[in-house]
Amino acid sequence: MTPRVTLAIAVRVLTQLRRDHRTLAMLLVLPCLLQALLWWIFQDTPLVFDRIGPALLAIFPFFVMFLVTSITTLRERSGGTLERLFTMPMGRLDFLVGYALAFGAVAAVQAALAAGVAVGLLDLDLRGPDALLVVVGVVDAVLGTALGLFVSAFARTEFQAVQFLPAVVVPQILLCGLIVPRERLPRVLESVADVLPLTWAVDAMEHLATTTRTGEVWRDVGIVVGFALAALALGAATLRRRTD
Amino acid sequence: MMNSVVEVAALRVVRGGRPVIDGLDLVIGAGVTGLLGPSGCGKSTLLRSIVGVQRVAGGTVTVLGEPAGSGPLRDRVGYQTQSSSVYDDLSVLENLRFFARVLGLPPSAAHDALLAVDLARHGDDVAGRLSGGQRSRVGLAVALLGTPALLVLDEPTVGLDPVLRRDLWALFHRIAEQGTAVLVSSHVMDEAERCDTLLLMREGRIIAHGPPADIKAAQGVADIESAFLALVEEGRR
């Protein structure tokens, strides 16, 4: 891995995003709008918003980054740019970490905006420190990026890549505690939820919402980082310099 | 000192359970070498083996004295895949600067490459909005970054208008005169005459290798297409 190359890739991904206004809007504005929609839905039942709001702050960055990363990497694979890069002095980790850095930076902005809107404008009741909300958002987005990098290896077209969304992301959303609190899930599903990364991201947000103690939040952040690193390692394994 | 730029020995490539190249031996030297053959004959597979991105089942490929695709070669071999392999959503200069950075070259290298392919006026244009020929030249400019010792181009002239094709071949020769070995593939037989050395490929095998004039003379025909046909007939007998 060469810092020069890693950084070059991160800067290039950000330049591409800057040119793509629609994707940028989806990454930055959409989470705020959805958050506002949710607030509106639960206008007469603010307690529900206080329960679901934090969970959504965890789900958006994960969801969006997964989608954007899996498609952009797939484009690199099918457009020949990845193959060209592999004939150059680029290591697999340069590629993966470059992407993770770029989307991590976008995620920081996204998390700050979404948290700002939720706490500042929509009166989301949060006990824990606001800054930690951004930290959780970032690791969460990096997790989405890492998983997106990984699954893009199994898709041949952008259409197939999108199909991983219902397969990989939606079950995690259903089981993460958003719909039914985890401890009230059937025993088997609860154990399944325990090994899904999004569960821990949502758990971190819920702790932030309900308590000023940060110990559990950091533990959850650690778990999510672990999942993200594992997904990056898997992604590295699927990224081959020599292919058929 | 180094006459051979690429040495292929007993190369074997299997794709989808079927041998695409089976026991190929080949030596490629300086100048402009054309790899000609019909679509699907294994040209891209051979080129990919030479730049080290093809999984091979056996044999060796040595480039500039090093194993193909090894670390020391990564900034000495320029490669363009069949697609232009550039980022459509970046401008021409942004593309070139990015790849220059990956190669550890100064930003001025991007500008030099742009001049070499005659795209100076399009530096700020977004690559995706250029014509096919222009995009292909952007891809070529990326391959030219840092003056590589070997340039491997997979069908860079396909689908281009004749004037542009002529200009590109002139560019390949200028590059070769400056000391870069150029290996170009094509499935258009009439491009044969523009090469210093010719490799005729069919069904994963090299059926003729030499200057175009020699190949024609050996078969006693007037053009390469006839030579190709004669060689195929000869192989059948």
Tab-separated table of C-alpha atoms in Angstrom:
chain	number	residue	atom	x	y	z
A	1	MET	CA	0.000	0.000	0.000
A	2	THR	CA	1.314	3.459	-0.964
A	3	PRO	CA	-0.160	6.547	0.749
A	4	ARG	CA	0.302	8.568	-2.479
A	5	VAL	CA	-1.843	6.129	-4.467
A	6	THR	CA	-4.458	5.658	-1.720
A	7	LEU	CA	-4.878	9.403	-1.473
A	8	ALA	CA	-4.984	9.820	-5.252
A	9	ILE	CA	-7.883	7.356	-5.392
A	10	ALA	CA	-9.752	9.050	-2.543
A	11	VAL	CA	-9.369	12.484	-4.171
A	12	ARG	CA	-10.436	11.116	-7.556
A	13	VAL	CA	-13.589	9.499	-6.107
A	14	LEU	CA	-14.464	12.809	-4.434
A	15	THR	CA	-13.880	14.697	-7.692
A	16	GLN	CA	-16.249	12.317	-9.468
A	17	LEU	CA	-18.866	12.892	-6.778
A	18	ARG	CA	-18.474	16.648	-7.010
A	19	ARG	CA	-19.355	16.464	-10.681
A	20	ASP	CA	-22.368	14.245	-10.045
A	21	HIS	CA	-24.837	16.629	-8.455
A	22	ARG	CA	-27.676	14.164	-8.260
A	23	THR	CA	-25.674	11.584	-6.331
A	24	LEU	CA	-24.319	14.285	-4.087
A	25	ALA	CA	-27.862	15.423	-3.346
A	26	MET	CA	-28.855	11.848	-2.610
A	27	LEU	CA	-25.916	11.491	-0.239
A	28	LEU	CA	-26.320	14.772	1.622
A	29	VAL	CA	-29.835	16.165	1.268
A	30	LEU	CA	-31.981	13.066	1.032
A	31	PRO	CA	-31.204	11.766	4.551
A	32	CYS	CA	-32.264	15.149	5.972
A	33	LEU	CA	-35.480	15.175	3.963
A	34	LEU	CA	-36.367	11.625	4.959
A	35	GLN	CA	-35.659	12.499	8.547
A	36	ALA	CA	-38.050	15.459	8.208
A	37	LEU	CA	-40.690	13.251	6.586
A	38	LEU	CA	-40.475	10.878	9.490
A	39	TRP	CA	-40.831	13.706	11.959
A	40	TRP	CA	-43.939	14.840	10.118
A	41	ILE	CA	-45.435	11.334	10.129
A	42	PHE	CA	-45.017	11.118	13.881
A	43	GLN	CA	-45.922	14.725	14.596
A	44	ASP	CA	-48.669	13.715	16.978
A	45	THR	CA	-46.650	10.933	18.551
A	46	PRO	CA	-43.224	12.500	19.250
A	47	LEU	CA	-42.233	9.613	21.508
A	48	VAL	CA	-42.207	7.288	18.489
A	49	PHE	CA	-40.013	9.710	16.568
A	50	ASP	CA	-37.597	9.786	19.476
A	51	ARG	CA	-37.380	5.997	19.283
A	52	ILE	CA	-37.138	5.580	15.504
A	53	GLY	CA	-35.219	8.745	14.619
A	54	PRO	CA	-31.842	7.647	15.999
A	55	ALA	CA	-32.157	4.243	14.340
A	56	LEU	CA	-32.715	5.928	10.991
A	57	LEU	CA	-29.622	8.072	11.507
A	58	ALA	CA	-27.757	4.774	11.548
A	59	ILE	CA	-29.601	3.205	8.645
A	60	PHE	CA	-29.343	6.037	6.068
A	61	PRO	CA	-25.561	6.301	5.791
A	62	PHE	CA	-25.245	2.519	5.670
A	63	PHE	CA	-27.934	2.127	3.024
A	64	VAL	CA	-26.817	4.964	0.771
A	65	MET	CA	-23.096	4.236	0.931
A	66	PHE	CA	-23.706	0.566	0.211
A	67	LEU	CA	-25.669	1.463	-2.889
A	68	VAL	CA	-23.286	4.097	-4.209
A	69	THR	CA	-20.142	2.077	-3.548
A	70	SER	CA	-21.357	-1.179	-5.029
A	71	ILE	CA	-22.315	0.590	-8.260
A	72	THR	CA	-19.186	2.755	-8.567
A	73	THR	CA	-16.852	-0.189	-7.983
A	74	LEU	CA	-18.793	-2.297	-10.415
A	75	ARG	CA	-18.299	0.457	-12.984
A	76	GLU	CA	-14.558	0.342	-12.314
A	77	ARG	CA	-14.578	-3.378	-12.930
A	78	SER	CA	-16.662	-3.312	-16.101
A	79	GLY	CA	-15.251	-0.081	-17.579
A	80	GLY	CA	-11.658	-1.320	-17.634
A	81	THR	CA	-10.333	1.343	-15.267
A	82	LEU	CA	-9.716	-1.206	-12.504
A	83	GLU	CA	-7.772	-3.398	-14.918
A	84	ARG	CA	-5.731	-0.401	-16.017
A	85	LEU	CA	-5.014	0.520	-12.392
A	86	PHE	CA	-3.846	-3.029	-11.735
A	87	THR	CA	-1.163	-2.641	-14.415
A	88	MET	CA	0.037	0.418	-12.479
A	89	PRO	CA	1.731	0.619	-9.085
A	90	MET	CA	-1.558	0.258	-7.201
A	91	GLY	CA	-2.143	-2.294	-4.453
A	92	ARG	CA	-5.534	-3.784	-3.645
A	93	LEU	CA	-5.576	-1.995	-0.313
A	94	ASP	CA	-4.878	1.347	-2.022
A	95	PHE	CA	-8.076	0.853	-3.961
A	96	LEU	CA	-10.213	-0.288	-1.029
A	97	VAL	CA	-8.889	2.183	1.510
A	98	GLY	CA	-9.033	5.002	-1.058
A	99	TYR	CA	-12.741	4.349	-1.507
A	100	ALA	CA	-13.331	3.983	2.219
A	101	LEU	CA	-11.547	7.306	2.865
A	102	ALA	CA	-13.522	9.184	0.220
A	103	PHE	CA	-16.903	7.872	1.288
A	104	GLY	CA	-15.937	8.186	4.954
A	105	ALA	CA	-15.322	11.901	4.351
A	106	VAL	CA	-18.691	12.274	2.618
A	107	ALA	CA	-20.274	10.323	5.445
A	108	ALA	CA	-18.860	12.747	8.008
A	109	VAL	CA	-20.599	15.618	6.223
A	110	GLN	CA	-23.749	13.556	5.802
A	111	ALA	CA	-23.843	12.535	9.459
A	112	ALA	CA	-23.210	16.101	10.619
A	113	LEU	CA	-26.014	17.428	8.416
A	114	ALA	CA	-28.505	14.705	9.313
A	115	ALA	CA	-27.720	14.953	13.003
A	116	GLY	CA	-27.903	18.750	12.845
A	117	VAL	CA	-31.318	18.616	11.243
A	118	ALA	CA	-32.625	15.911	13.583
A	119	VAL	CA	-31.404	17.493	16.790
A	120	GLY	CA	-31.519	21.165	15.846
A	121	LEU	CA	-34.660	21.488	13.730
A	122	LEU	CA	-36.735	18.436	14.510
A	123	ASP	CA	-36.134	18.384	18.272
A	124	LEU	CA	-34.912	14.829	18.374
A	125	ASP	CA	-34.300	14.134	22.027
A	126	LEU	CA	-30.690	13.042	22.404
A	127	ARG	CA	-28.940	12.493	25.742
A	128	GLY	CA	-25.450	11.585	24.573
A	129	PRO	CA	-22.884	13.951	22.998
A	130	ASP	CA	-23.775	15.159	19.473
A	131	ALA	CA	-20.237	14.613	18.212
A	132	LEU	CA	-20.503	10.912	18.939
A	133	LEU	CA	-23.557	10.811	16.694
A	134	VAL	CA	-21.308	11.861	13.831
A	135	VAL	CA	-18.687	9.260	14.770
A	136	VAL	CA	-21.308	6.504	14.679
A	137	GLY	CA	-22.595	7.840	11.339
A	138	VAL	CA	-19.116	7.711	9.832
A	139	VAL	CA	-18.214	4.171	10.907
A	140	ASP	CA	-21.643	3.150	9.766
A	141	ALA	CA	-21.077	4.635	6.325
A	142	VAL	CA	-17.642	3.036	6.090
A	143	LEU	CA	-19.340	-0.267	6.896
A	144	GLY	CA	-21.767	0.322	4.019
A	145	THR	CA	-18.855	1.182	1.737
A	146	ALA	CA	-16.906	-1.919	2.742
A	147	LEU	CA	-19.890	-4.212	2.199
A	148	GLY	CA	-20.643	-2.510	-1.117
A	149	LEU	CA	-17.051	-3.078	-2.268
A	150	PHE	CA	-17.359	-6.708	-1.305
A	151	VAL	CA	-20.670	-7.522	-3.001
A	152	SER	CA	-19.742	-5.676	-6.195
A	153	ALA	CA	-17.468	-8.645	-6.923
A	154	PHE	CA	-20.542	-10.850	-7.301
A	155	ALA	CA	-22.461	-8.650	-9.710
A	156	ARG	CA	-21.890	-8.451	-13.427
A	157	THR	CA	-24.178	-5.529	-14.176
A	158	GLU	CA	-25.432	-2.493	-12.304
A	159	PHE	CA	-28.869	-4.096	-12.320
A	160	GLN	CA	-27.497	-7.100	-10.448
A	161	ALA	CA	-25.654	-4.831	-8.028
A	162	VAL	CA	-28.889	-3.081	-7.080
A	163	GLN	CA	-30.448	-6.468	-6.376
A	164	PHE	CA	-28.059	-6.907	-3.472
A	165	LEU	CA	-29.890	-4.111	-1.704
A	166	PRO	CA	-32.990	-6.185	-0.851
A	167	ALA	CA	-30.819	-9.241	-0.259
A	168	VAL	CA	-28.110	-7.784	1.966
A	169	VAL	CA	-29.454	-4.536	3.372
A	170	VAL	CA	-33.210	-4.953	3.868
A	171	PRO	CA	-32.995	-8.006	6.196
A	172	GLN	CA	-30.619	-6.021	8.383
A	173	ILE	CA	-33.063	-3.115	8.504
A	174	LEU	CA	-35.920	-5.461	9.456
A	175	LEU	CA	-33.925	-7.122	12.213
A	176	CYS	CA	-31.929	-4.208	13.612
A	177	GLY	CA	-34.545	-3.217	16.172
A	178	LEU	CA	-36.249	-0.542	14.127
A	179	ILE	CA	-39.573	-2.367	13.769
A	180	VAL	CA	-39.547	-4.530	16.862
A	181	PRO	CA	-37.014	-4.005	19.657
A	182	ARG	CA	-34.399	-6.711	19.370
A	183	GLU	CA	-35.128	-8.339	22.725
A	184	ARG	CA	-38.750	-8.883	21.678
A	185	LEU	CA	-37.840	-10.754	18.490
A	186	PRO	CA	-38.280	-14.540	18.389
A	187	ARG	CA	-35.225	-16.178	19.939
A	188	VAL	CA	-33.748	-17.403	16.638
A	189	LEU	CA	-34.152	-14.040	14.926
A	190	GLU	CA	-32.615	-12.309	17.905
A	191	SER	CA	-29.505	-14.446	17.535
A	192	VAL	CA	-29.436	-13.674	13.821
A	193	ALA	CA	-29.756	-9.956	14.554
A	194	ASP	CA	-26.840	-10.223	16.960
A	195	VAL	CA	-24.451	-11.193	14.156
A	196	LEU	CA	-25.626	-8.504	11.722
A	197	PRO	CA	-23.531	-5.310	11.709
A	198	LEU	CA	-26.393	-2.832	11.326
A	199	THR	CA	-27.879	-4.061	14.621
A	200	TRP	CA	-24.857	-2.663	16.463
A	201	ALA	CA	-24.899	0.641	14.607
A	202	VAL	CA	-28.552	1.112	15.547
A	203	ASP	CA	-27.788	-0.017	19.076
A	204	ALA	CA	-25.136	2.715	19.313
A	205	MET	CA	-27.625	5.360	18.177
A	206	GLU	CA	-30.217	4.134	20.674
A	207	HIS	CA	-27.746	4.359	23.517
A	208	LEU	CA	-26.921	7.899	22.438
A	209	ALA	CA	-30.593	8.763	22.503
A	210	THR	CA	-31.386	7.278	25.879
A	211	THR	CA	-28.337	7.731	28.084
A	212	THR	CA	-25.453	10.106	28.688
A	213	ARG	CA	-23.076	7.209	29.302
A	214	THR	CA	-20.852	6.535	26.317
A	215	GLY	CA	-19.265	3.189	27.235
A	216	GLU	CA	-21.810	1.097	25.343
A	217	VAL	CA	-21.671	3.444	22.378
A	218	TRP	CA	-17.910	2.980	22.034
A	219	ARG	CA	-18.329	-0.780	22.388
A	220	ASP	CA	-20.880	-0.740	19.549
A	221	VAL	CA	-18.624	1.493	17.456
A	222	GLY	CA	-15.829	-1.029	18.021
A	223	ILE	CA	-18.062	-3.878	16.834
A	224	VAL	CA	-19.128	-1.975	13.713
A	225	VAL	CA	-15.492	-1.096	12.929
A	226	GLY	CA	-14.680	-4.802	13.302
A	227	PHE	CA	-17.396	-5.723	10.793
A	228	ALA	CA	-16.195	-3.000	8.409
A	229	LEU	CA	-12.596	-4.271	8.591
A	230	ALA	CA	-13.778	-7.828	7.993
A	231	ALA	CA	-15.791	-6.690	4.959
A	232	LEU	CA	-12.751	-4.779	3.629
A	233	ALA	CA	-10.629	-7.909	4.067
A	234	LEU	CA	-13.247	-9.943	2.186
A	235	GLY	CA	-13.346	-7.227	-0.462
A	236	ALA	CA	-9.564	-7.402	-0.791
A	237	ALA	CA	-9.853	-11.149	-1.263
A	238	THR	CA	-12.297	-10.731	-4.153
A	239	LEU	CA	-10.173	-8.061	-5.820
A	240	ARG	CA	-7.733	-9.883	-8.069
A	241	ARG	CA	-4.972	-8.420	-10.157
A	242	ARG	CA	-5.180	-11.425	-12.461
A	243	THR	CA	-8.621	-12.428	-13.653
A	244	ASP	CA	-10.113	-14.729	-16.272
B	1	MET	CA	21.688	-5.098	-25.287
B	2	MET	CA	18.056	-5.990	-24.907
B	3	ASN	CA	16.673	-7.076	-28.233
B	4	SER	CA	13.624	-8.819	-26.931
B	5	VAL	CA	11.099	-6.734	-25.074
B	6	VAL	CA	8.608	-9.514	-24.470
B	7	GLU	CA	9.383	-13.223	-24.218
B	8	VAL	CA	6.540	-15.691	-24.026
B	9	ALA	CA	7.381	-19.332	-23.344
B	10	ALA	CA	4.932	-22.253	-23.342
B	11	LEU	CA	2.086	-19.912	-22.357
B	12	ARG	CA	-1.157	-21.679	-21.579
B	13	VAL	CA	-4.387	-19.873	-20.740
B	14	VAL	CA	-7.635	-21.644	-19.937
B	15	ARG	CA	-10.896	-19.712	-19.909
B	16	GLY	CA	-14.226	-21.272	-19.082
B	17	GLY	CA	-12.665	-24.746	-19.041
B	18	ARG	CA	-11.387	-24.368	-22.611
B	19	PRO	CA	-7.767	-23.672	-23.549
B	20	VAL	CA	-7.646	-20.309	-25.325
B	21	ILE	CA	-3.882	-20.326	-25.693
B	22	ASP	CA	-2.047	-23.635	-25.468
B	23	GLY	CA	1.751	-23.688	-25.499
B	24	LEU	CA	2.570	-20.375	-27.140
B	25	ASP	CA	6.186	-19.294	-27.660
B	26	LEU	CA	6.914	-15.800	-28.873
B	27	VAL	CA	9.543	-13.073	-28.817
B	28	ILE	CA	8.596	-9.451	-29.455
B	29	GLY	CA	11.209	-6.774	-30.129
B	30	ALA	CA	11.342	-3.024	-30.624
B	31	GLY	CA	9.358	-1.008	-33.147
B	32	VAL	CA	5.647	-1.230	-33.916
B	33	THR	CA	4.404	-4.801	-33.719
B	34	GLY	CA	0.900	-5.554	-34.933
B	35	LEU	CA	-1.043	-8.468	-33.466
B	36	LEU	CA	-3.620	-9.299	-36.108
B	37	GLY	CA	-6.303	-11.905	-36.137
B	38	PRO	CA	-10.069	-12.385	-36.181
B	39	SER	CA	-12.218	-11.565	-33.153
B	40	GLY	CA	-12.035	-14.234	-30.479
B	41	CYS	CA	-8.676	-15.667	-31.607
B	42	GLY	CA	-7.007	-14.862	-28.272
B	43	LYS	CA	-5.429	-11.457	-28.997
B	44	SER	CA	-6.794	-9.761	-25.892
B	45	THR	CA	-5.931	-12.783	-23.760
B	46	LEU	CA	-2.329	-12.633	-25.001
B	47	LEU	CA	-2.089	-8.880	-24.393
B	48	ARG	CA	-3.610	-9.271	-20.932
B	49	SER	CA	-1.031	-11.965	-20.173
B	50	ILE	CA	1.735	-9.598	-21.245
B	51	VAL	CA	0.564	-6.800	-18.942
B	52	GLY	CA	0.002	-9.334	-16.153
B	53	VAL	CA	-3.750	-9.133	-15.526
B	54	GLN	CA	-4.652	-12.485	-17.100
B	55	ARG	CA	-4.768	-15.592	-14.949
B	56	VAL	CA	-2.515	-18.070	-16.733
B	57	ALA	CA	-2.517	-21.858	-16.422
B	58	GLY	CA	1.123	-22.384	-17.344
B	59	GLY	CA	4.268	-21.080	-19.012
B	60	THR	CA	6.090	-17.802	-18.479
B	61	VAL	CA	5.810	-14.273	-19.823
B	62	THR	CA	8.867	-12.073	-19.365
B	63	VAL	CA	8.717	-8.347	-20.062
B	64	LEU	CA	11.909	-6.232	-20.080
B	65	GLY	CA	13.628	-9.055	-18.211
B	66	GLU	CA	11.033	-9.201	-15.408
B	67	PRO	CA	8.040	-11.507	-14.881
B	68	ALA	CA	4.944	-9.967	-16.501
B	69	GLY	CA	2.903	-7.836	-14.118
B	70	SER	CA	5.617	-7.754	-11.434
B	71	GLY	CA	6.277	-4.653	-9.350
B	72	PRO	CA	9.235	-3.211	-11.316
B	73	LEU	CA	7.124	-3.184	-14.504
B	74	ARG	CA	4.137	-1.286	-13.169
B	75	ASP	CA	5.405	2.121	-14.250
B	76	ARG	CA	7.226	0.897	-17.355
B	77	VAL	CA	4.368	-0.699	-19.281
B	78	GLY	CA	1.503	1.394	-20.658
B	79	TYR	CA	-1.719	-0.481	-21.357
B	80	GLN	CA	-5.020	0.334	-22.943
B	81	THR	CA	-7.872	-2.176	-22.773
B	82	GLN	CA	-10.448	-2.539	-25.517
B	83	SER	CA	-12.605	0.094	-23.896
B	84	SER	CA	-10.977	3.483	-23.387
B	85	SER	CA	-10.678	2.705	-19.651
B	86	VAL	CA	-11.015	6.259	-18.439
B	87	TYR	CA	-13.519	7.835	-16.049
B	88	ASP	CA	-16.392	9.194	-18.121
B	89	ASP	CA	-17.463	11.623	-15.413
B	90	LEU	CA	-14.056	13.293	-15.112
B	91	SER	CA	-12.537	15.817	-17.471
B	92	VAL	CA	-9.708	14.728	-19.744
B	93	LEU	CA	-7.102	16.493	-17.617
B	94	GLU	CA	-8.576	15.194	-14.357
B	95	ASN	CA	-8.279	11.670	-15.738
B	96	LEU	CA	-4.676	12.210	-16.773
B	97	ARG	CA	-3.695	13.902	-13.512
B	98	PHE	CA	-5.217	11.065	-11.515
B	99	PHE	CA	-3.331	8.342	-13.364
B	100	ALA	CA	-0.151	10.473	-13.286
B	101	ARG	CA	-0.466	10.664	-9.501
B	102	VAL	CA	-0.906	6.895	-9.263
B	103	LEU	CA	2.281	6.512	-11.316
B	104	GLY	CA	4.095	9.045	-9.122
B	105	LEU	CA	4.563	11.519	-11.975
B	106	PRO	CA	4.376	15.328	-11.728
B	107	PRO	CA	1.175	17.029	-12.999
B	108	SER	CA	3.141	18.295	-16.016
B	109	ALA	CA	3.210	14.678	-17.289
B	110	ALA	CA	-0.559	14.921	-17.785
B	111	HIS	CA	-0.131	17.905	-20.040
B	112	ASP	CA	2.643	16.257	-22.063
B	113	ALA	CA	0.467	13.193	-22.686
B	114	LEU	CA	-2.394	15.433	-23.753
B	115	LEU	CA	-0.195	17.145	-26.331
B	116	ALA	CA	1.071	13.793	-27.626
B	117	VAL	CA	-2.440	12.688	-28.620
B	118	ASP	CA	-3.375	16.112	-29.948
B	119	LEU	CA	-6.163	16.787	-27.452
B	120	ALA	CA	-4.807	19.993	-25.917
B	121	ARG	CA	-8.008	21.858	-26.757
B	122	HIS	CA	-10.170	19.292	-24.962
B	123	GLY	CA	-8.377	19.195	-21.603
B	124	ASP	CA	-11.369	20.534	-19.683
B	125	ASP	CA	-14.016	18.516	-21.523
B	126	VAL	CA	-15.736	15.726	-19.634
B	127	ALA	CA	-14.485	12.420	-21.094
B	128	GLY	CA	-17.981	10.941	-21.421
B	129	ARG	CA	-19.065	13.719	-23.776
B	130	LEU	CA	-16.222	13.226	-26.260
B	131	SER	CA	-16.593	11.275	-29.483
B	132	GLY	CA	-15.482	7.646	-29.564
B	133	GLY	CA	-12.255	8.533	-31.312
B	134	GLN	CA	-11.413	11.278	-28.860
B	135	ARG	CA	-12.131	9.043	-25.866
B	136	SER	CA	-9.928	6.364	-27.318
B	137	ARG	CA	-7.161	8.958	-27.602
B	138	VAL	CA	-7.660	9.932	-23.949
B	139	GLY	CA	-7.157	6.256	-23.100
B	140	LEU	CA	-4.033	6.267	-25.218
B	141	ALA	CA	-2.763	9.407	-23.468
B	142	VAL	CA	-3.114	7.612	-20.122
B	143	ALA	CA	-1.111	4.678	-21.477
B	144	LEU	CA	1.581	7.126	-22.655
B	145	LEU	CA	2.056	8.735	-19.226
B	146	GLY	CA	5.666	8.677	-18.089
B	147	THR	CA	7.020	7.407	-21.427
B	148	PRO	CA	6.732	3.642	-20.843
B	149	ALA	CA	9.282	1.213	-22.302
B	150	LEU	CA	6.456	-0.939	-23.667
B	151	LEU	CA	3.062	0.215	-24.865
B	152	VAL	CA	0.326	-2.431	-25.165
B	153	LEU	CA	-2.797	-1.286	-26.999
B	154	ASP	CA	-5.833	-3.502	-27.483
B	155	GLU	CA	-7.633	-2.526	-30.696
B	156	PRO	CA	-7.115	1.227	-30.304
B	157	THR	CA	-8.178	2.033	-33.868
B	158	VAL	CA	-11.399	0.021	-34.075
B	159	GLY	CA	-14.337	1.973	-35.408
B	160	LEU	CA	-12.365	5.143	-36.057
B	161	ASP	CA	-12.537	7.137	-39.246
B	162	PRO	CA	-9.720	6.466	-41.726
B	163	VAL	CA	-8.038	9.845	-41.242
B	164	LEU	CA	-7.869	9.352	-37.503
B	165	ARG	CA	-6.605	5.806	-37.944
B	166	ARG	CA	-3.819	7.020	-40.189
B	167	ASP	CA	-2.873	9.708	-37.657
B	168	LEU	CA	-2.859	7.217	-34.809
B	169	TRP	CA	-0.568	4.826	-36.682
B	170	ALA	CA	1.751	7.746	-37.406
B	171	LEU	CA	1.722	8.484	-33.675
B	172	PHE	CA	2.567	4.845	-32.844
B	173	HIS	CA	5.603	5.104	-35.136
B	174	ARG	CA	6.738	8.386	-33.588
B	175	ILE	CA	6.470	6.783	-30.146
B	176	ALA	CA	8.443	3.756	-31.352
B	177	GLU	CA	11.164	5.981	-32.801
B	178	GLN	CA	11.616	7.505	-29.369
B	179	GLY	CA	12.458	4.046	-28.040
B	180	THR	CA	9.136	2.656	-26.766
B	181	ALA	CA	8.225	-0.771	-28.102
B	182	VAL	CA	4.620	-0.644	-29.303
B	183	LEU	CA	2.360	-3.690	-29.456
B	184	VAL	CA	-0.994	-3.015	-31.128
B	185	SER	CA	-3.793	-5.496	-31.770
B	186	SER	CA	-6.344	-5.228	-34.527
B	187	HIS	CA	-8.809	-7.441	-36.335
B	188	VAL	CA	-8.649	-5.275	-39.446
B	189	MET	CA	-6.236	-6.915	-41.856
B	190	ASP	CA	-5.541	-3.774	-43.855
B	191	GLU	CA	-3.797	-2.280	-40.823
B	192	ALA	CA	-1.067	-4.892	-41.282
B	193	GLU	CA	0.895	-2.781	-43.738
B	194	ARG	CA	1.384	-0.108	-41.114
B	195	CYS	CA	3.383	-2.384	-38.781
B	196	ASP	CA	7.147	-2.969	-38.679
B	197	THR	CA	6.572	-6.522	-37.522
B	198	LEU	CA	3.446	-8.588	-37.803
B	199	LEU	CA	2.024	-11.371	-35.692
B	200	LEU	CA	-0.826	-13.205	-37.352
B	201	MET	CA	-2.931	-15.031	-34.804
B	202	ARG	CA	-5.655	-17.604	-35.234
B	203	GLU	CA	-7.322	-19.907	-32.704
B	204	GLY	CA	-4.755	-19.132	-30.011
B	205	ARG	CA	-1.724	-19.781	-32.223
B	206	ILE	CA	0.683	-17.452	-34.006
B	207	ILE	CA	0.583	-18.612	-37.635
B	208	ALA	CA	3.059	-16.066	-39.008
B	209	HIS	CA	5.608	-13.712	-37.514
B	210	GLY	CA	7.800	-11.207	-39.368
B	211	PRO	CA	7.821	-8.036	-41.445
B	212	PRO	CA	4.651	-7.747	-43.581
B	213	ALA	CA	6.685	-7.919	-46.805
B	214	ASP	CA	8.343	-11.183	-45.768
B	215	ILE	CA	5.032	-12.800	-44.819
B	216	LYS	CA	3.511	-11.849	-48.178
B	217	ALA	CA	6.605	-12.970	-50.107
B	218	ALA	CA	6.684	-16.331	-48.317
B	219	GLN	CA	3.132	-17.025	-49.498
B	220	GLY	CA	3.632	-15.381	-52.902
B	221	VAL	CA	0.616	-13.103	-52.483
B	222	ALA	CA	0.007	-9.366	-52.770
B	223	ASP	CA	-1.773	-8.612	-49.498
B	224	ILE	CA	-1.871	-9.813	-45.910
B	225	GLU	CA	-5.459	-11.014	-46.085
B	226	SER	CA	-4.489	-13.428	-48.879
B	227	ALA	CA	-1.410	-14.463	-46.902
B	228	PHE	CA	-3.622	-15.171	-43.892
B	229	LEU	CA	-5.968	-17.299	-46.021
B	230	ALA	CA	-3.052	-19.140	-47.613
B	231	LEU	CA	-1.562	-19.876	-44.193
B	232	VAL	CA	-4.889	-21.198	-42.901
B	233	GLU	CA	-5.243	-23.426	-45.996
B	234	GLU	CA	-1.677	-24.623	-45.512
B	235	GLY	CA	-2.467	-25.494	-41.916
B	236	ARG	CA	-5.442	-27.590	-42.990
B	237	ARG	CA	-3.441	-29.681	-45.442
